[in-house]
N, CA, C and O atoms as a MOPAC input file, in Angstrom:
PM7 MOZYME 1SCF
protein

 N      0.83900 1    -1.17100 1     0.00000 1
 C      0.00000 1     0.00000 1     0.00000 1
 C      0.88900 1     1.24100 1     0.00000 1
 O      1.85000 1     1.32200 1     0.76500 1
 N      0.57000 1     2.19300 1    -0.84800 1
 C      1.35800 1     3.41600 1    -0.93900 1
 C      1.04400 1     4.31900 1     0.24600 1
 O     -0.10100 1     4.42600 1     0.68500 1
 N      2.07200 1     4.95400 1     0.74400 1
 C      1.85900 1     5.86700 1     1.85800 1
 C      1.46400 1     7.23400 1     1.33200 1
 O      1.85100 1     7.62100 1     0.22900 1
 N      0.70700 1     7.94800 1     2.10800 1
 C      0.26600 1     9.27400 1     1.73500 1
 C      1.20200 1    10.28800 1     2.36900 1
 O      1.18300 1    10.47400 1     3.58600 1
 N      2.01900 1    10.94400 1     1.56000 1
 C      2.97600 1    11.93200 1     2.04700 1
 C      2.52400 1    13.34100 1     1.72600 1
 O      3.33800 1    14.18100 1     1.34400 1
 N      1.23300 1    13.61300 1     1.87600 1
 C      0.73300 1    14.93500 1     1.53200 1
 C      1.45600 1    15.99000 1     2.35900 1
 O      1.66100 1    15.83500 1     3.56300 1
 N      1.83100 1    17.05100 1     1.68400 1
 C      2.52600 1    18.13000 1     2.34700 1
 C      4.02600 1    17.95400 1     2.42100 1
 O      4.72400 1    18.84000 1     2.91500 1
 N      4.53700 1    16.83800 1     1.94300 1
 C      5.97200 1    16.60900 1     2.04200 1
 C      6.69400 1    16.78900 1     0.70300 1
 O      7.86700 1    16.43800 1     0.57400 1
 N      5.99300 1    17.33500 1    -0.28500 1
 C      6.64800 1    17.56400 1    -1.57300 1
 C      7.71800 1    18.63200 1    -1.43200 1
 O      7.49500 1    19.68600 1    -0.83600 1
 N      8.88700 1    18.33900 1    -1.99400 1
 C      9.99000 1    19.28200 1    -1.94800 1
 C     10.40700 1    19.62000 1    -3.36800 1
 O     10.33300 1    18.77700 1    -4.26200 1
 N     10.83700 1    20.83500 1    -3.56900 1
 C     11.36800 1    21.23800 1    -4.86200 1
 C     12.78900 1    20.72300 1    -4.95300 1
 O     13.64800 1    21.11200 1    -4.16100 1
 N     13.04100 1    19.84900 1    -5.91500 1
 C     14.37500 1    19.27700 1    -6.06900 1
 C     15.20100 1    20.02400 1    -7.11000 1
 O     16.43100 1    20.00400 1    -7.06200 1
 N     14.52700 1    20.68000 1    -8.04700 1
 C     15.22000 1    21.40400 1    -9.09500 1
 C     14.82500 1    22.87900 1    -8.99100 1
 O     13.66100 1    23.22000 1    -9.19900 1
 N     15.78600 1    23.75800 1    -8.67100 1
 C     15.45800 1    25.18000 1    -8.58700 1
 C     14.89800 1    25.67600 1    -9.91800 1
 O     15.43900 1    25.36600 1   -10.97900 1
 N     13.83700 1    26.43000 1    -9.85800 1
 C     13.23400 1    26.97000 1   -11.06800 1
 C     12.19800 1    26.06000 1   -11.69300 1
 O     11.50700 1    26.47200 1   -12.62400 1
 N     12.06800 1    24.82900 1   -11.20700 1
 C     11.10900 1    23.89300 1   -11.79600 1
 C      9.67500 1    24.36900 1   -11.60000 1
 O      8.85500 1    24.26500 1   -12.51300 1
 N      9.37300 1    24.88100 1   -10.43700 1
 C      8.00900 1    25.33300 1   -10.16300 1
 C      7.62400 1    26.47300 1   -11.10200 1
 O      6.51800 1    26.48700 1   -11.64300 1
 N      8.52500 1    27.42000 1   -11.29500 1
 C      8.24500 1    28.53900 1   -12.18500 1
 C      8.09300 1    28.05900 1   -13.63000 1
 O      7.23400 1    28.55600 1   -14.35800 1
 N      8.91300 1    27.10600 1   -14.04400 1
 C      8.82500 1    26.57100 1   -15.40800 1
 C      7.49500 1    25.85600 1   -15.61900 1
 O      6.88300 1    25.98600 1   -16.67900 1
 N      7.04100 1    25.10000 1   -14.61700 1
 C      5.75900 1    24.41300 1   -14.74300 1
 C      4.59500 1    25.39100 1   -14.74700 1
 O      3.61800 1    25.19000 1   -15.46900 1
 N      4.68900 1    26.44200 1   -13.94900 1
 C      3.64600 1    27.47000 1   -13.96200 1
 C      3.57000 1    28.13800 1   -15.33100 1
 O      2.48100 1    28.37400 1   -15.85500 1
 N      4.73400 1    28.44100 1   -15.90700 1
 C      4.76800 1    29.05100 1   -17.23900 1
 C      4.15300 1    28.10100 1   -18.26200 1
 O      3.39200 1    28.52700 1   -19.13100 1
 N      4.48000 1    26.81900 1   -18.15800 1
 C      3.92600 1    25.82200 1   -19.06800 1
 C      2.40800 1    25.74400 1   -18.92100 1
 O      1.69100 1    25.58400 1   -19.90900 1
 N      1.92200 1    25.85800 1   -17.68000 1
 C      0.49200 1    25.81100 1   -17.43000 1
 C     -0.20900 1    26.99600 1   -18.09800 1
 O     -1.26200 1    26.82700 1   -18.71200 1
 N      0.36500 1    28.18200 1   -17.98300 1
 C     -0.23400 1    29.35400 1   -18.60200 1
 C     -0.21100 1    29.25600 1   -20.12700 1
 O     -1.17900 1    29.63800 1   -20.78400 1
 N      0.87100 1    28.75500 1   -20.68700 1
 C      0.95100 1    28.56900 1   -22.13700 1
 C     -0.07600 1    27.54200 1   -22.60500 1
 O     -0.71700 1    27.72700 1   -23.64000 1
 N     -0.23000 1    26.46200 1   -21.84700 1
 C     -1.20500 1    25.42900 1   -22.19300 1
 C     -2.61500 1    26.00100 1   -22.14100 1
 O     -3.41600 1    25.76600 1   -23.04700 1
 N     -2.92000 1    26.74500 1   -21.09500 1
 C     -4.24400 1    27.33600 1   -20.94900 1
 C     -4.54400 1    28.28600 1   -22.10000 1
 O     -5.64900 1    28.28400 1   -22.64300 1
 N     -3.56900 1    29.09000 1   -22.46500 1
 C     -3.75700 1    30.03100 1   -23.57100 1
 C     -3.98900 1    29.26900 1   -24.87400 1
 O     -4.86700 1    29.63000 1   -25.65800 1
 N     -3.21600 1    28.23500 1   -25.10400 1
 C     -3.33600 1    27.43800 1   -26.31400 1
 C     -4.68900 1    26.73000 1   -26.40000 1
 O     -5.26400 1    26.60400 1   -27.48100 1
 N     -5.19100 1    26.27000 1   -25.25200 1
 C     -6.44300 1    25.51800 1   -25.21400 1
 C     -7.66600 1    26.40300 1   -24.99000 1
 O     -8.79600 1    25.92100 1   -25.07500 1
 N     -7.46100 1    27.68500 1   -24.70600 1
 C     -8.57900 1    28.58900 1   -24.46100 1
 C     -9.22900 1    28.39100 1   -23.10800 1
 O    -10.42100 1    28.65100 1   -22.94200 1
 N     -8.44300 1    27.92500 1   -22.13000 1
 C     -8.94500 1    27.70300 1   -20.77200 1
 C     -8.56000 1    28.90000 1   -19.91400 1
 O     -7.41500 1    29.35200 1   -19.93700 1
 N     -9.52500 1    29.40500 1   -19.15900 1
 C     -9.28200 1    30.54700 1   -18.28700 1
 C     -8.66200 1    30.07800 1   -16.97900 1
 O     -9.26100 1    29.27500 1   -16.26300 1
 N     -7.46100 1    30.57300 1   -16.65800 1
 C     -6.79800 1    30.25600 1   -15.38900 1
 C     -7.40100 1    31.15900 1   -14.31500 1
 O     -7.46900 1    32.37400 1   -14.50500 1
 N     -7.84200 1    30.58700 1   -13.18700 1
 C     -8.40900 1    31.41600 1   -12.12200 1
 C     -7.35600 1    32.35200 1   -11.51800 1
 O     -6.24900 1    31.92600 1   -11.18900 1
 N     -7.71100 1    33.60900 1   -11.38100 1
 C     -6.78200 1    34.61500 1   -10.85600 1
 C     -6.38800 1    34.31100 1    -9.40800 1
 O     -5.27600 1    34.63100 1    -8.98700 1
 N     -7.29300 1    33.69700 1    -8.65100 1
 C     -7.00500 1    33.43000 1    -7.24200 1
 C     -6.29100 1    32.09600 1    -7.02500 1
 O     -5.94600 1    31.75800 1    -5.89300 1
 N     -6.06500 1    31.33600 1    -8.09800 1
 C     -5.35000 1    30.07500 1    -7.99100 1
 C     -6.20900 1    28.90200 1    -7.54800 1
 O     -5.71000 1    27.78300 1    -7.42500 1
 N     -7.49900 1    29.14000 1    -7.30500 1
 C     -8.40900 1    28.07600 1    -6.88100 1
 C     -9.03100 1    27.43100 1    -8.11500 1
 O     -9.74200 1    28.08500 1    -8.87800 1
 N     -8.75400 1    26.13900 1    -8.30300 1
 C     -9.22500 1    25.43000 1    -9.48600 1
 C    -10.52600 1    24.66700 1    -9.25300 1
 O    -10.96100 1    23.91200 1   -10.12200 1
 N    -11.15100 1    24.85300 1    -8.09200 1
 C    -12.38200 1    24.14300 1    -7.76600 1
 C    -13.52900 1    24.45800 1    -8.69500 1
 O    -14.44400 1    23.64800 1    -8.84300 1
 N    -13.50100 1    25.62000 1    -9.32600 1
 C    -14.57600 1    26.01000 1   -10.22800 1
 C    -14.22800 1    25.77300 1   -11.69500 1
 O    -15.01200 1    26.11900 1   -12.57900 1
 N    -13.07300 1    25.19400 1   -11.96000 1
 C    -12.67500 1    24.87900 1   -13.33600 1
 C    -13.30900 1    23.54100 1   -13.70200 1
 O    -13.27300 1    22.59100 1   -12.91800 1
 N    -13.88500 1    23.47500 1   -14.88900 1
 C    -14.52600 1    22.23900 1   -15.34100 1
 C    -13.50200 1    21.10900 1   -15.38000 1
 O    -12.34200 1    21.31300 1   -15.73900 1
 N    -13.94900 1    19.92800 1   -15.00600 1
 C    -13.07400 1    18.75900 1   -14.99200 1
 C    -12.45100 1    18.53200 1   -16.35800 1
 O    -11.27500 1    18.18200 1   -16.45900 1
 N    -13.22600 1    18.72700 1   -17.39500 1
 C    -12.73000 1    18.54900 1   -18.75900 1
 C    -11.57800 1    19.51000 1   -19.05200 1
 O    -10.57400 1    19.12100 1   -19.64700 1
 N    -11.73000 1    20.76600 1   -18.63000 1
 C    -10.67800 1    21.76400 1   -18.85500 1
 C     -9.42100 1    21.44200 1   -18.05200 1
 O     -8.30600 1    21.55000 1   -18.56200 1
 N     -9.60700 1    21.04600 1   -16.79200 1
 C     -8.45600 1    20.69800 1   -15.95400 1
 C     -7.73200 1    19.48100 1   -16.53500 1
 O     -6.50200 1    19.43300 1   -16.54200 1
 N     -8.49000 1    18.51100 1   -17.01600 1
 C     -7.89400 1    17.33100 1   -17.62800 1
 C     -7.14900 1    17.67200 1   -18.90800 1
 O     -6.08900 1    17.11100 1   -19.18800 1
 N     -7.70500 1    18.59000 1   -19.68000 1
 C     -7.03600 1    19.02500 1   -20.91400 1
 C     -5.70600 1    19.69600 1   -20.59900 1
 O     -4.71000 1    19.46500 1   -21.28500 1
 N     -5.69300 1    20.52500 1   -19.56300 1
 C     -4.44800 1    21.18200 1   -19.15300 1
 C     -3.40600 1    20.15500 1   -18.72400 1
 O     -2.25300 1    20.20900 1   -19.15100 1
 N     -3.82100 1    19.22800 1   -17.88400 1
 C     -2.89800 1    18.20200 1   -17.40800 1
 C     -2.36400 1    17.33800 1   -18.54000 1
 O     -1.17800 1    17.01200 1   -18.57600 1
 N     -3.24000 1    16.97100 1   -19.46000 1
 C     -2.82100 1    16.16000 1   -20.60000 1
 C     -1.85700 1    16.89000 1   -21.51000 1
 O     -0.88400 1    16.31000 1   -21.99200 1
 N     -2.12900 1    18.17200 1   -21.74700 1
 C     -1.26200 1    18.99300 1   -22.59700 1
 C      0.12700 1    19.13200 1   -21.96800 1
 O      1.14300 1    18.99100 1   -22.64800 1
 N      0.15500 1    19.40700 1   -20.67500 1
 C      1.42800 1    19.57500 1   -19.97500 1
 C      2.20400 1    18.25800 1   -19.96500 1
 O      3.41500 1    18.25200 1   -20.18800 1
 N      1.52000 1    17.15000 1   -19.70900 1
 C      2.18300 1    15.84800 1   -19.71700 1
 C      2.76600 1    15.55200 1   -21.08900 1
 O      3.89700 1    15.07600 1   -21.19100 1
 N      2.01300 1    15.82800 1   -22.13700 1
 C      2.49000 1    15.61100 1   -23.50700 1
 C      3.75500 1    16.42400 1   -23.77100 1
 O      4.71100 1    15.91200 1   -24.35300 1
 N      3.76500 1    17.68700 1   -23.34700 1
 C      4.93300 1    18.54600 1   -23.54300 1
 C      6.13700 1    18.04500 1   -22.74000 1
 O      7.26000 1    18.05300 1   -23.24300 1
 N      5.91100 1    17.61400 1   -21.50900 1
 C      7.00900 1    17.10500 1   -20.68600 1
 C      7.60900 1    15.83800 1   -21.28600 1
 O      8.82400 1    15.64600 1   -21.23900 1
 N      6.76900 1    14.97400 1   -21.84800 1
 C      7.26800 1    13.76500 1   -22.50700 1
 C      8.08300 1    14.15000 1   -23.73900 1
 O      9.13800 1    13.56500 1   -23.98600 1
 N      7.60900 1    15.12500 1   -24.51400 1
 C      8.35700 1    15.58400 1   -25.69200 1
 C      9.72600 1    16.12400 1   -25.29600 1
 O     10.72600 1    15.83500 1   -25.95200 1
 N      9.76800 1    16.90500 1   -24.22600 1
 C     11.03700 1    17.46500 1   -23.75200 1
 C     11.98100 1    16.33700 1   -23.33700 1
 O     13.16100 1    16.35600 1   -23.68700 1
 N     11.47200 1    15.36200 1   -22.59900 1
 C     12.30400 1    14.24100 1   -22.15200 1
 C     12.81700 1    13.44400 1   -23.34400 1
 O     13.98300 1    13.05200 1   -23.36900 1
 N     11.96300 1    13.20200 1   -24.32800 1
 C     12.38700 1    12.46400 1   -25.52200 1
 C     13.48400 1    13.21100 1   -26.26400 1
 O     14.43900 1    12.59900 1   -26.74200 1
 N     13.35300 1    14.52900 1   -26.36400 1
 C     14.36900 1    15.34000 1   -27.03700 1
 C     15.68900 1    15.26900 1   -26.29100 1
 O     16.75000 1    15.15200 1   -26.90500 1
 N     15.62600 1    15.34000 1   -24.97200 1
 C     16.85200 1    15.27300 1   -24.18000 1
 C     17.51700 1    13.91000 1   -24.29500 1
 O     18.74200 1    13.81700 1   -24.36400 1
 N     16.71800 1    12.86000 1   -24.31500 1
 C     17.27500 1    11.52000 1   -24.42300 1
 C     17.88400 1    11.26400 1   -25.81200 1
 O     18.86300 1    10.53000 1   -25.94900 1
 N     17.28200 1    11.88600 1   -26.83400 1
 C     17.80200 1    11.67600 1   -28.18400 1
 C     18.95100 1    12.63300 1   -28.50300 1
 O     19.63300 1    12.48100 1   -29.51700 1
 N     19.15900 1    13.62200 1   -27.62700 1
 C     20.26200 1    14.56300 1   -27.82000 1
 C     19.93200 1    15.70900 1   -28.75700 1
 O     20.83300 1    16.42600 1   -29.19000 1
 N     18.65000 1    15.89900 1   -29.08100 1
 C     18.25200 1    17.00800 1   -29.94200 1
 C     17.55600 1    18.07400 1   -29.14100 1
 O     16.92300 1    17.78300 1   -28.12600 1
 N     17.66400 1    19.28000 1   -29.57600 1
 C     16.99000 1    20.42400 1   -28.94600 1
 C     16.16500 1    21.15100 1   -29.97500 1
 O     16.51200 1    21.17100 1   -31.15600 1
 N     15.07800 1    21.74600 1   -29.54000 1
 C     14.26300 1    22.57300 1   -30.42900 1
 C     14.47400 1    24.00700 1   -30.15600 1
 O     13.86900 1    24.85600 1   -30.81000 1

């Protein structure tokens, strides 16, 4: 059984949080999803939140594949 370590997430790579936030805003703009100004996503439609997560995951996989293959865009 997996343990629940809520609240114990640590930033391991400096600047990673800012890069992910930037990616989230770019994804939202690309998909036409409105990012809540207060940061509360409880009122965002599940479909929109899922689209954002899927888009970001797709981009992160592309970045990893590029790094593994030794190519940069």
